[in-house]
PDB file of C-alpha atoms in Angstrom:
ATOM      1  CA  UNK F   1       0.000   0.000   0.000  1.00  0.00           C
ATOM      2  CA  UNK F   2       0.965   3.538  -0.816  1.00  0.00           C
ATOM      3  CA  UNK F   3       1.896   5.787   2.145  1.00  0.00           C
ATOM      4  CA  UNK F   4       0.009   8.658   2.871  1.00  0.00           C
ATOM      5  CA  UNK F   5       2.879  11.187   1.796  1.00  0.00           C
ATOM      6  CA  UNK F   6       3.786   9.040  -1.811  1.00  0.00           C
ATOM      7  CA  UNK F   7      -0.106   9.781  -2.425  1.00  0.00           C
ATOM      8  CA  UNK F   8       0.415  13.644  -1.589  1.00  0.00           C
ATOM      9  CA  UNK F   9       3.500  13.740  -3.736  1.00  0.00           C
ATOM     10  CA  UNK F  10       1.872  13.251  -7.192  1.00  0.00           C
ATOM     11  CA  UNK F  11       1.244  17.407  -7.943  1.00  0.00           C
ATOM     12  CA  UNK F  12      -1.686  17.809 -10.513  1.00  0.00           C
ATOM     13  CA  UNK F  13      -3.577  14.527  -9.694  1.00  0.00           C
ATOM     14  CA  UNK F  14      -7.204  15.857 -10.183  1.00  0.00           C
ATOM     15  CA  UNK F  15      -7.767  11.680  -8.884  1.00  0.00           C
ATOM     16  CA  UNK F  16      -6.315  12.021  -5.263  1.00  0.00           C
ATOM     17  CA  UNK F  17      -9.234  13.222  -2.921  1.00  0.00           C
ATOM     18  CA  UNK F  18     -11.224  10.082  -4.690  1.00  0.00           C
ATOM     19  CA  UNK F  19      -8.543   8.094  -5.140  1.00  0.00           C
ATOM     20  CA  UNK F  20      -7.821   8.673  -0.636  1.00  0.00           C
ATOM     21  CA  UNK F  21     -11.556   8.222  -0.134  1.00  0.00           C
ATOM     22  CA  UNK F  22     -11.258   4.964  -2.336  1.00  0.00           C
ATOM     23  CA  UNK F  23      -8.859   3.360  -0.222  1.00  0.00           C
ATOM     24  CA  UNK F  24     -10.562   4.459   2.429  1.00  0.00           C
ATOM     25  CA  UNK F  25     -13.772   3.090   2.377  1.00  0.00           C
ATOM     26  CA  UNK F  26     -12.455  -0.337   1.357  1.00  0.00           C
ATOM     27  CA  UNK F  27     -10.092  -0.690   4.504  1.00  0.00           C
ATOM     28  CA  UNK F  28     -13.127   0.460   6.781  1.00  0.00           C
ATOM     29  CA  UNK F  29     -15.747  -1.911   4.995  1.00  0.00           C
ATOM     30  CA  UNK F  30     -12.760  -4.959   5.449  1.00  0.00           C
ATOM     31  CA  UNK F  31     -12.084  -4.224   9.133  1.00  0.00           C
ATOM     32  CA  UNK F  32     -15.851  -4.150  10.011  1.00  0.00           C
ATOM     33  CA  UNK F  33     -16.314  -7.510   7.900  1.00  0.00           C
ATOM     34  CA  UNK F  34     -13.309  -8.934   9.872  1.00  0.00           C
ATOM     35  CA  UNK F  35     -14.306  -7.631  13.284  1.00  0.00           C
ATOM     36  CA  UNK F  36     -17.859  -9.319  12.631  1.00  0.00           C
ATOM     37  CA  UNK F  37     -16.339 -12.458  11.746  1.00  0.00           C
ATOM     38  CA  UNK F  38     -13.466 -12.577  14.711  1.00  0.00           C
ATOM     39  CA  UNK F  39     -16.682 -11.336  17.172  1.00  0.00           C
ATOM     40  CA  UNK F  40     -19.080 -14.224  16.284  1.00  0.00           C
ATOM     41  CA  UNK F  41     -18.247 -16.413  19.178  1.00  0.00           C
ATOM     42  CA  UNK F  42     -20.263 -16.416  22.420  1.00  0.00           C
ATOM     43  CA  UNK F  43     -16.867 -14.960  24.242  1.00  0.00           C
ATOM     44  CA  UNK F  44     -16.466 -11.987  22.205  1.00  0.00           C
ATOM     45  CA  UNK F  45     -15.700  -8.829  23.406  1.00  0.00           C
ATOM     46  CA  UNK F  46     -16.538  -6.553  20.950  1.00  0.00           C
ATOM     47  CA  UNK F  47     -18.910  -5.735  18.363  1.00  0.00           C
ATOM     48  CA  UNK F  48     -19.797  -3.062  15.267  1.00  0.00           C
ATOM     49  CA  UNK F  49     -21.610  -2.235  12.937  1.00  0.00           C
ATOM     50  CA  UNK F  50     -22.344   0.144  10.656  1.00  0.00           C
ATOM     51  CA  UNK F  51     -23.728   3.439  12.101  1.00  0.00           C
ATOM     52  CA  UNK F  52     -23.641   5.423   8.738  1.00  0.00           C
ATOM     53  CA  UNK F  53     -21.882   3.561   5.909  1.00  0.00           C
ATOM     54  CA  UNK F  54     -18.896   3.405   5.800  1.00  0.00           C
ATOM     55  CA  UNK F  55     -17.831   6.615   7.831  1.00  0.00           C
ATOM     56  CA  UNK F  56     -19.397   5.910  10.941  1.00  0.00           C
ATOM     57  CA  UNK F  57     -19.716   2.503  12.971  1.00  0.00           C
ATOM     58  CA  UNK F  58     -21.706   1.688  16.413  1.00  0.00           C
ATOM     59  CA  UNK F  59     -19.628  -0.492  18.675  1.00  0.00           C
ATOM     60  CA  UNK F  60     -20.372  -2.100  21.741  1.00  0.00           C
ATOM     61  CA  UNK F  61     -17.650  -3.276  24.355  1.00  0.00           C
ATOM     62  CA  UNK F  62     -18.274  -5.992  26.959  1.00  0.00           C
ATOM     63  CA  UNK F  63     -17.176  -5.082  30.334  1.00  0.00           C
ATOM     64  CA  UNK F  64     -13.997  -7.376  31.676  1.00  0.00           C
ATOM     65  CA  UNK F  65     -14.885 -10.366  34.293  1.00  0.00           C
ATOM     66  CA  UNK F  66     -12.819  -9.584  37.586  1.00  0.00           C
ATOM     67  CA  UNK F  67     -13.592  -5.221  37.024  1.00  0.00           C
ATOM     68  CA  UNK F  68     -15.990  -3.330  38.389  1.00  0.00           C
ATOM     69  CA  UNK F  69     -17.036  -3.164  34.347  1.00  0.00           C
ATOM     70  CA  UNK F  70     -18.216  -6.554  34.186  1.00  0.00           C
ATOM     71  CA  UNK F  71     -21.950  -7.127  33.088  1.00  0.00           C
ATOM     72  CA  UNK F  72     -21.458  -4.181  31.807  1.00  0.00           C
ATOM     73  CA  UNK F  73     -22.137  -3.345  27.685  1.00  0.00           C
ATOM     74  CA  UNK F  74     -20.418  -0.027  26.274  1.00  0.00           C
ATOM     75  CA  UNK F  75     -20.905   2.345  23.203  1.00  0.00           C
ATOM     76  CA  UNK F  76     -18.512   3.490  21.349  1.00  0.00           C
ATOM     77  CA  UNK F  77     -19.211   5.582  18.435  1.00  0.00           C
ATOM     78  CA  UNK F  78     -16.316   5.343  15.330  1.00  0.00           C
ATOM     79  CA  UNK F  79     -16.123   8.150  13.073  1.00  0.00           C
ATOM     80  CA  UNK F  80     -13.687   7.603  10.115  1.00  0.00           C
ATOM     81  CA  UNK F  81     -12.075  10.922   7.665  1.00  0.00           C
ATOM     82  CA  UNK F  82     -11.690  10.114   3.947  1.00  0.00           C
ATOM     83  CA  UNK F  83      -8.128   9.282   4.620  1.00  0.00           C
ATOM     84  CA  UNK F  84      -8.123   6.735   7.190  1.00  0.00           C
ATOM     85  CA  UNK F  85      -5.888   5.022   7.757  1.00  0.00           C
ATOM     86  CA  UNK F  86      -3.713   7.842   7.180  1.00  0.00           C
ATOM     87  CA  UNK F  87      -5.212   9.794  10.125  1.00  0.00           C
ATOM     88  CA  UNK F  88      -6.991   7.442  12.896  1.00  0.00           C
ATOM     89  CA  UNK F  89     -10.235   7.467  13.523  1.00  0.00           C
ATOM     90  CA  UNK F  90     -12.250   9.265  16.325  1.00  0.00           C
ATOM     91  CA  UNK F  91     -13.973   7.618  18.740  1.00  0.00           C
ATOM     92  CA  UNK F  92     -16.176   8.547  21.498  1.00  0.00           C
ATOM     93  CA  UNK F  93     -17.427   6.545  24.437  1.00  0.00           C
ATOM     94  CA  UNK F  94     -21.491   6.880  24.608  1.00  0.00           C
ATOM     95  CA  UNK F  95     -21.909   5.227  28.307  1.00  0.00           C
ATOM     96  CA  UNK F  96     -21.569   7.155  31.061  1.00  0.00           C
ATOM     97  CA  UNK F  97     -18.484   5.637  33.411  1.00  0.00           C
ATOM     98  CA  UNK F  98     -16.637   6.303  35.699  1.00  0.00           C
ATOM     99  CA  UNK F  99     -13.129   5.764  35.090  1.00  0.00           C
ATOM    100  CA  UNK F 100      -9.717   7.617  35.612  1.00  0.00           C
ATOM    101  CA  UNK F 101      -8.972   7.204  31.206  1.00  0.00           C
ATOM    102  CA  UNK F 102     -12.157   8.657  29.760  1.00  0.00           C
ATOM    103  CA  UNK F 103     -12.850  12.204  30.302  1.00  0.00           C
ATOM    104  CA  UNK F 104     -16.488  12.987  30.870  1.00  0.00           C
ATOM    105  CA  UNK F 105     -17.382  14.476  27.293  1.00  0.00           C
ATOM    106  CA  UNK F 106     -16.742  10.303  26.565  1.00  0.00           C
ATOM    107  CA  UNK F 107     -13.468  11.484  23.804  1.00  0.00           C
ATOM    108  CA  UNK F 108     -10.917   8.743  23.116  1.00  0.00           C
ATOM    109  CA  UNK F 109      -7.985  10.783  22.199  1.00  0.00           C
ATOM    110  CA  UNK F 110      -5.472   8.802  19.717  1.00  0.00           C
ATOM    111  CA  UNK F 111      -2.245  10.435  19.546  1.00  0.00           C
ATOM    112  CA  UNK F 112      -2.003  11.524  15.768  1.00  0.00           C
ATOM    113  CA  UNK F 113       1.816  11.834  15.889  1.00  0.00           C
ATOM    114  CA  UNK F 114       1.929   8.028  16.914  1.00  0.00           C
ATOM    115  CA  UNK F 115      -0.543   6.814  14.469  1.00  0.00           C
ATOM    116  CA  UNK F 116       0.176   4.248  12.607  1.00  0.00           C
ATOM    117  CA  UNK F 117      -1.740   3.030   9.087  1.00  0.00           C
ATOM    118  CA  UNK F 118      -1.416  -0.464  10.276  1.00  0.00           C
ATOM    119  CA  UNK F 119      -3.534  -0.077  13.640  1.00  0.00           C
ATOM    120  CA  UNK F 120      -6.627  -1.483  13.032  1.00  0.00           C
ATOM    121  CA  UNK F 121      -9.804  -0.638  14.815  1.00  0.00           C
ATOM    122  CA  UNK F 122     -10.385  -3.763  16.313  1.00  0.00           C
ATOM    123  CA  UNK F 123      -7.337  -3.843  18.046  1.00  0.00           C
ATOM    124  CA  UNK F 124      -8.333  -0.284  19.293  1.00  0.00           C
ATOM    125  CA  UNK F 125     -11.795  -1.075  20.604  1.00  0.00           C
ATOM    126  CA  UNK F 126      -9.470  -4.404  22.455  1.00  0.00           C
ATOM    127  CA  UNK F 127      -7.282  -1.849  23.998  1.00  0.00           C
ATOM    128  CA  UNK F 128     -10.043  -0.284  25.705  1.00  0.00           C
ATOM    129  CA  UNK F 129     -11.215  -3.308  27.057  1.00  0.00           C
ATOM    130  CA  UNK F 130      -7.948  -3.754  28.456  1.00  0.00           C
ATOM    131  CA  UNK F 131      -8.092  -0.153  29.790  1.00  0.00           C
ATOM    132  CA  UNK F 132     -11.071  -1.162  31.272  1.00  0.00           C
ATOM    133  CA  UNK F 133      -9.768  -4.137  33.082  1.00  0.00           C
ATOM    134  CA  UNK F 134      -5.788  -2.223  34.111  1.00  0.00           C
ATOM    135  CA  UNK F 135      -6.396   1.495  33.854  1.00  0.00           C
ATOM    136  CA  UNK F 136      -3.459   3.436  33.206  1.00  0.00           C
ATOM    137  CA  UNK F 137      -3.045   5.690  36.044  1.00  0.00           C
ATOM    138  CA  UNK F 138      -0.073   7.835  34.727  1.00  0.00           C
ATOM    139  CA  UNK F 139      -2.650  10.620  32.774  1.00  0.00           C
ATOM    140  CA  UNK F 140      -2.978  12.981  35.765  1.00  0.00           C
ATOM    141  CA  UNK F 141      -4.918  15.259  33.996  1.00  0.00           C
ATOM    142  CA  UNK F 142      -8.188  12.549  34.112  1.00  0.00           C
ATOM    143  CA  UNK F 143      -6.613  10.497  37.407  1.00  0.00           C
ATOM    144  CA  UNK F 144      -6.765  13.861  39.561  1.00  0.00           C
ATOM    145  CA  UNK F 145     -10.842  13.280  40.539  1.00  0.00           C
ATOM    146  CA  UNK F 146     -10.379   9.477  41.371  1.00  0.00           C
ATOM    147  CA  UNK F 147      -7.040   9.903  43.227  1.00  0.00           C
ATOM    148  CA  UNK F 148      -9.504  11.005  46.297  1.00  0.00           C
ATOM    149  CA  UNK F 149     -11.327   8.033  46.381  1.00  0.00           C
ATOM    150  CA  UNK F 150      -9.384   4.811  47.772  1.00  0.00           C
ATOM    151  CA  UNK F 151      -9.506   1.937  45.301  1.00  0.00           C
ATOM    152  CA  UNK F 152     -12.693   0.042  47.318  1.00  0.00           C
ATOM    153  CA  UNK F 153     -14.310   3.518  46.741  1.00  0.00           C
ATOM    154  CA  UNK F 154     -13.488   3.569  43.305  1.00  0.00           C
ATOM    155  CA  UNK F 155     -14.398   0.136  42.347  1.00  0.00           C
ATOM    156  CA  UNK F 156     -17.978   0.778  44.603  1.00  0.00           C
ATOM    157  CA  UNK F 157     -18.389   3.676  42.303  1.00  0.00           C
ATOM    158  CA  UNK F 158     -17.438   2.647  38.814  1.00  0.00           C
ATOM    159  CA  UNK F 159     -19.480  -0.804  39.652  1.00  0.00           C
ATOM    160  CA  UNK F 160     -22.010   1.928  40.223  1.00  0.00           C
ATOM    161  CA  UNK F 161     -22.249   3.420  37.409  1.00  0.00           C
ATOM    162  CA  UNK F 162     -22.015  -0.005  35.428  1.00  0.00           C
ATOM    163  CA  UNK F 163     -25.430  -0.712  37.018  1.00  0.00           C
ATOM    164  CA  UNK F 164     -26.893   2.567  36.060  1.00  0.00           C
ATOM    165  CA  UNK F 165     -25.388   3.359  32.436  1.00  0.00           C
ATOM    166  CA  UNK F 166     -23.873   0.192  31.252  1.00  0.00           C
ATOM    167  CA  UNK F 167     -27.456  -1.273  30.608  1.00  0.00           C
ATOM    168  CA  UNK F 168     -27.072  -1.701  26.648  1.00  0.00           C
ATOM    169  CA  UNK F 169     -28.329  -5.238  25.092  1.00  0.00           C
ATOM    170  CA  UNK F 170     -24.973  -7.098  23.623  1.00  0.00           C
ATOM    171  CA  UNK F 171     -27.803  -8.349  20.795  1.00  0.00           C
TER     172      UNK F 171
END
């Protein structure tokens, strides 16, 4: 595959903007076709599908066993540019919860300067899962408002709002 800059680098192209939205929307119809197929068993994780084709997918994260997430089912809406995978997606966490990683406005920031065409969003929607299960206390911007709750408090209240917001079908 062409990188992102070999595709800028051809001056006069009247073909790039469809040519970028061409490659595009076959990587994000592919990764949604492989996501549904590697999320059909009964221990799957996560699930999409599409929200508005192909630029916007509805996802839905289990909650980890052994976290105060468990039981829990989580929306995550996927919003893909005309030049993914050249610039990652956004994403934005619909339920409510309370956890030291996801600011309350629900934004999953993905560092553009670290993006990589290769990441797939599967293995993105996975690594929130995982956040779920070991949050990573290091971001003191978010950890500051749980840092004043001891961990039983924090597990009582993110188990909390699990009960309350987490309430989406996994059908």
């Amino acid at each position: 595959m062409a990188s992102a800059a070999a595709l800028r680098s051809r001056p006069g192209d009247d073909a790039e903007p469809a040519r970028l939205e061409d490659i595009a929307r076959r990587r994000i119809t592919r990764e949604l076709h492989q996501l549904k197929n590697n999320s059909s068993g009964a221990d799957s994780m996560v699930k999409a599908r599409w929200e508005r084709e192909p630029w916007e997918w509805a996802a839905k994260l289990k909650g980890p066993e052994e976290s105060p997430y468990a039981r829990g089912v989580f929306k995550v809406h996927v919003t893909f540019s005309v030049v993914y995978p050249f610039k990652p997606p956004e994403l934005r966490l619909e339920t409510k919860i309370w956890h030291p990683n996801f600011p309350p406005d629900g934004r999953i920031y993905l560092d553009s300067d670290r993006w990589d065409p290769s990441y797939t969003v599967e293995a993105i929607l996975y690594s929130i899962v995982t956040l779920l299960r070991y949050p990573d206390n290091r971001n003191s911007e978010l950890r500051n408002g749980y840092a004043k709750t001891t961990n039983k408090g924090f597990e009582t209240t993110a188990r909390a709002y699990t009960d309350r917001y987490a309430v989406e079908p996994w059908d």
